[in-house]
XYZ file of C-alpha atoms in Angstrom:
340
model
C 50.861 5.689 -41.356
C 52.502 4.962 -44.673
C 55.165 7.343 -45.872
C 54.267 9.610 -48.816
C 57.351 9.949 -51.012
C 55.941 12.806 -53.103
C 58.195 15.710 -53.867
C 57.083 18.046 -51.035
C 56.111 15.596 -48.378
C 58.777 17.179 -46.123
C 56.486 20.034 -45.038
C 56.107 18.897 -41.426
C 59.752 17.903 -41.190
C 60.629 21.439 -42.139
C 58.321 22.763 -39.420
C 59.916 20.555 -36.816
C 63.573 21.306 -37.766
C 63.685 24.798 -39.289
C 60.627 26.782 -38.719
C 62.483 29.572 -37.172
C 66.192 29.075 -37.834
C 68.243 31.965 -39.157
C 68.407 30.452 -42.608
C 64.653 29.822 -42.449
C 63.475 27.370 -45.145
C 59.929 26.747 -44.030
C 58.278 29.233 -46.409
C 57.338 27.844 -49.802
C 58.603 29.951 -52.636
C 55.763 31.606 -54.550
C 57.040 29.816 -57.748
C 56.160 26.511 -56.078
C 52.472 27.306 -56.609
C 51.518 25.389 -53.554
C 47.895 25.672 -52.339
C 47.064 27.471 -49.123
C 45.776 24.574 -46.989
C 44.770 26.965 -44.147
C 41.904 28.058 -46.343
C 40.683 24.448 -46.520
C 40.400 24.094 -42.788
C 36.910 24.387 -41.292
C 35.849 27.846 -40.223
C 35.722 26.546 -36.713
C 39.302 25.418 -36.805
C 40.483 28.620 -38.531
C 38.800 30.699 -35.871
C 40.257 28.623 -33.092
C 43.705 29.071 -34.447
C 43.198 32.762 -34.904
C 41.889 33.001 -31.288
C 44.949 31.083 -30.002
C 47.443 33.287 -31.937
C 45.630 36.534 -30.875
C 46.327 35.766 -27.197
C 50.009 36.490 -27.871
C 51.376 40.021 -27.722
C 52.020 41.614 -31.129
C 50.559 38.565 -32.872
C 50.014 40.467 -36.167
C 52.312 42.934 -38.008
C 55.680 42.765 -39.687
C 56.915 46.375 -39.782
C 57.284 48.442 -36.587
C 58.572 51.726 -35.333
C 60.109 51.897 -31.897
C 61.011 55.041 -30.079
C 62.728 55.913 -26.763
C 64.427 59.038 -25.465
C 63.556 60.751 -28.861
C 65.515 58.064 -30.914
C 63.383 56.455 -33.573
C 64.234 53.092 -35.100
C 62.413 50.436 -37.177
C 62.003 46.633 -37.029
C 61.102 44.345 -39.867
C 60.105 40.740 -39.597
C 61.508 38.887 -42.547
C 61.471 35.627 -44.461
C 64.813 34.363 -45.494
C 64.226 32.869 -48.962
C 63.051 34.407 -52.231
C 59.573 35.351 -53.127
C 58.627 38.010 -55.857
C 56.179 39.602 -53.406
C 59.006 40.722 -51.261
C 59.904 43.508 -53.715
C 56.591 45.199 -52.883
C 57.543 45.357 -49.221
C 61.108 46.425 -50.049
C 59.917 49.551 -51.892
C 58.092 50.628 -48.650
C 61.151 49.931 -46.533
C 63.852 51.775 -48.657
C 63.239 55.194 -47.018
C 63.351 54.003 -43.407
C 66.439 51.955 -44.202
C 68.178 54.907 -45.832
C 67.398 57.106 -42.861
C 68.978 54.617 -40.364
C 72.498 55.209 -39.057
C 73.116 51.515 -38.495
C 71.492 48.097 -39.189
C 71.185 44.918 -37.216
C 70.643 41.520 -38.858
C 70.667 38.054 -37.480
C 73.846 37.529 -39.449
C 75.342 39.879 -41.986
C 76.185 38.203 -45.301
C 79.884 38.198 -44.336
C 79.210 36.575 -40.950
C 76.922 33.991 -42.655
C 79.849 33.045 -44.892
C 82.072 32.875 -41.804
C 79.611 30.544 -40.156
C 79.427 28.264 -43.179
C 83.210 28.240 -43.448
C 83.521 27.397 -39.824
C 81.193 24.415 -40.166
C 83.206 23.128 -43.138
C 86.497 23.685 -41.228
C 85.305 21.882 -38.128
C 83.716 18.599 -39.375
C 83.124 17.461 -35.873
C 80.515 20.215 -35.502
C 78.257 18.677 -38.188
C 79.426 15.133 -38.837
C 79.083 12.019 -36.748
C 82.692 11.322 -35.981
C 82.141 8.398 -33.567
C 79.651 5.565 -33.402
C 77.012 4.402 -35.893
C 76.109 6.370 -38.932
C 72.527 7.350 -39.941
C 72.199 4.321 -42.031
C 72.958 2.118 -39.022
C 70.823 4.197 -36.615
C 67.706 4.415 -38.700
C 65.341 1.781 -40.134
C 65.641 0.847 -43.743
C 62.336 2.559 -44.455
C 63.338 5.752 -42.706
C 66.626 5.875 -44.467
C 65.042 5.323 -47.783
C 62.710 8.271 -47.058
C 65.628 10.571 -46.308
C 67.670 9.326 -49.289
C 64.852 10.254 -51.718
C 64.616 13.783 -50.060
C 68.328 14.219 -50.428
C 68.408 13.005 -54.048
C 65.859 15.766 -54.928
C 68.403 18.233 -53.576
C 71.179 16.756 -55.582
C 72.887 15.148 -52.511
C 73.700 11.426 -52.706
C 72.543 9.509 -49.661
C 75.962 8.083 -48.850
C 77.385 11.710 -48.491
C 74.813 12.429 -45.795
C 75.135 9.205 -43.801
C 77.506 10.923 -41.366
C 75.458 14.117 -41.017
C 74.522 14.957 -37.501
C 70.674 15.061 -37.223
C 70.618 18.844 -36.627
C 72.559 19.427 -39.882
C 70.480 16.945 -41.924
C 67.412 18.881 -40.721
C 68.765 22.094 -42.140
C 69.754 20.440 -45.423
C 66.196 19.112 -45.804
C 64.623 22.361 -44.563
C 64.664 24.255 -47.938
C 61.931 23.163 -50.436
C 63.351 21.998 -53.737
C 61.836 24.853 -55.784
C 63.075 27.464 -53.223
C 66.494 25.944 -53.342
C 66.568 26.516 -57.010
C 65.874 30.148 -56.581
C 68.640 30.451 -53.972
C 71.064 28.662 -56.297
C 70.114 31.120 -59.000
C 71.159 34.001 -56.785
C 67.698 35.184 -55.760
C 67.560 36.897 -52.373
C 65.301 36.618 -49.364
C 64.165 39.742 -47.613
C 67.104 39.909 -45.161
C 69.597 40.080 -48.026
C 67.437 42.491 -49.992
C 67.330 44.881 -46.968
C 71.037 44.405 -46.426
C 71.693 45.271 -50.052
C 69.862 48.607 -49.592
C 71.980 49.341 -46.483
C 75.167 48.547 -48.406
C 74.174 50.902 -51.201
C 73.599 53.621 -48.515
C 76.914 52.961 -46.776
C 75.017 52.081 -43.605
C 77.053 50.046 -41.092
C 75.732 46.495 -40.544
C 76.023 44.370 -37.435
C 75.265 40.759 -36.547
C 73.077 39.930 -33.568
C 74.204 36.257 -33.529
C 77.685 34.911 -33.158
C 79.165 31.608 -34.428
C 79.391 30.164 -30.888
C 75.858 31.213 -30.017
C 74.344 29.727 -33.178
C 76.273 26.445 -32.722
C 75.014 26.240 -29.126
C 71.402 26.589 -30.318
C 71.684 24.272 -33.296
C 74.176 21.610 -32.291
C 74.011 21.815 -28.518
C 71.662 18.966 -27.855
C 73.209 15.571 -26.956
C 73.421 13.213 -29.916
C 70.827 10.886 -28.410
C 68.336 13.734 -28.258
C 69.027 14.727 -31.870
C 68.279 11.198 -33.053
C 65.122 11.018 -31.027
C 63.913 14.233 -32.624
C 64.945 13.062 -36.046
C 62.914 9.917 -35.731
C 59.896 11.948 -34.633
C 60.346 14.164 -37.684
C 60.532 11.201 -40.018
C 57.390 9.767 -38.457
C 55.531 12.976 -39.318
C 56.174 12.675 -43.025
C 52.694 11.510 -43.729
C 50.306 12.019 -46.620
C 50.368 15.806 -46.291
C 49.840 17.812 -49.444
C 52.130 20.592 -50.688
C 51.283 23.620 -48.589
C 51.906 27.329 -49.233
C 50.276 28.412 -45.946
C 53.338 29.675 -44.169
C 54.275 32.071 -46.926
C 50.668 33.204 -47.300
C 50.362 33.971 -43.614
C 53.641 35.876 -43.747
C 52.276 38.155 -46.380
C 49.049 38.529 -44.338
C 51.276 39.734 -41.583
C 50.236 37.024 -39.138
C 53.568 35.654 -37.838
C 52.165 34.067 -34.687
C 49.494 32.306 -36.687
C 52.339 30.742 -38.775
C 53.657 29.075 -35.681
C 50.267 27.946 -34.307
C 49.306 26.597 -37.684
C 52.481 24.534 -37.948
C 51.749 23.007 -34.493
C 48.210 22.290 -35.511
C 49.293 20.524 -38.733
C 51.954 18.530 -36.903
C 49.177 17.134 -34.587
C 46.863 16.453 -37.474
C 49.487 14.327 -39.356
C 50.559 12.356 -36.330
C 48.111 12.664 -33.465
C 49.633 9.691 -31.495
C 52.734 11.788 -31.022
C 50.942 14.794 -29.541
C 52.880 15.025 -26.354
C 56.288 14.603 -28.155
C 55.312 17.245 -30.706
C 54.421 19.761 -28.048
C 57.658 19.140 -26.278
C 59.850 19.554 -29.363
C 57.971 22.678 -30.458
C 58.237 24.227 -26.915
C 61.926 23.416 -26.845
C 62.400 24.990 -30.285
C 60.453 28.102 -29.234
C 62.448 28.521 -26.072
C 65.923 27.976 -27.586
C 65.733 29.232 -31.132
C 63.389 32.153 -30.495
C 63.088 33.174 -26.837
C 66.658 32.671 -25.690
C 68.011 34.313 -28.803
C 65.716 37.266 -28.354
C 66.915 37.812 -24.833
C 70.553 37.562 -26.072
C 69.836 40.066 -28.792
C 68.227 42.536 -26.353
C 71.491 43.011 -24.596
C 72.685 44.645 -27.806
C 69.431 46.127 -29.084
C 68.110 47.824 -25.950
C 71.043 50.198 -25.436
C 71.735 50.675 -29.145
C 68.173 51.747 -30.039
C 68.230 54.414 -27.289
C 71.345 56.018 -28.840
C 71.256 55.602 -32.575
C 68.443 55.497 -35.165
C 68.621 51.882 -36.494
C 66.986 49.423 -38.722
C 66.577 45.851 -37.433
C 65.739 42.996 -39.764
C 65.127 39.545 -38.136
C 62.936 36.517 -38.913
C 59.209 37.285 -38.491
C 58.714 34.687 -35.763
C 61.089 36.702 -33.461
C 58.575 39.544 -33.161
C 55.533 38.222 -31.362
C 54.931 36.641 -27.905
C 55.782 37.281 -24.373
C 59.488 36.776 -25.181
C 59.238 38.424 -28.583
C 61.365 41.374 -29.374
C 58.437 43.810 -29.488
C 57.252 42.863 -26.084
C 60.735 42.938 -24.588
C 61.337 46.381 -26.030
C 57.969 47.701 -24.767
C 58.866 46.409 -21.262
C 62.094 48.414 -21.366
C 60.184 51.601 -22.074
C 60.067 51.835 -25.883
C 56.936 53.070 -27.617
C 56.148 50.427 -30.214
C 53.938 51.418 -33.207
C 52.924 49.233 -36.113
C 53.691 50.683 -39.565
C 51.794 49.937 -42.847
C 53.267 47.585 -45.458
C 50.695 48.177 -48.207
């Protein structure tokens, strides 16, 4: 399939590399004005995807109340990049946030800065320090595709030639228009929620640590990273700009976001179906499920003792290993709360 070098042909690469990472870049910013391609699918396909997603526990809903032993807390599934519609949600969340005695985030803003500084201070964690560079490992066509994507983000190709594949994936994960919003100081929902907590002097805690994040992101052997990179490049087909993920977020259908991403990956490159399923399963297990279980060692005891507000990426909520199901299994009463 020929490569489409149009400005937002990276949609499926974003799905493969960053659909659920802590600095999630898969959601198109509303200012991108991308069409919602989910609506263009046949009704049969839409219904099939809805049926698939509905089989997972807590497939719908972003804002939840959890209670155990008389202690009431709230969880909010977030998106991590700016969108004007987030302010509507934030107005509803301000009271529950202000009533909390502590807040849990994937990373507080301070810890996020520490993580970024750690990466820069340890070049071996994100750069190829031995062996061939990306230019030497990839075909001319693949490197040309990546170079054009980098240039749209203001990054010369030669600077990225030594990026490890996992780090390159993160760089490419944020749409150009969304990156402009971030550079202008606009906030995603996590930081908006954290700002309210800061204004109310609510203690904030990180669920992730620098070592745990690096283990998830950079733990795969280099050969595996290159294999996944080549698969991601092969999936940059003639896909149109797509605002579906953001739209499904605001429809409060987090599990459908994931299932739609898998469906689109198969549609763009059906000959790699088995590889796509394997990569997506590995991502779900490592970036979602394993982190959820790690977080529960902190959340389960904390939420039985202190009224809290928890803000994590929306994809962490649903599924058998989702936070809501894990909390329910530990005796919490879980209730969906309105966001409109």
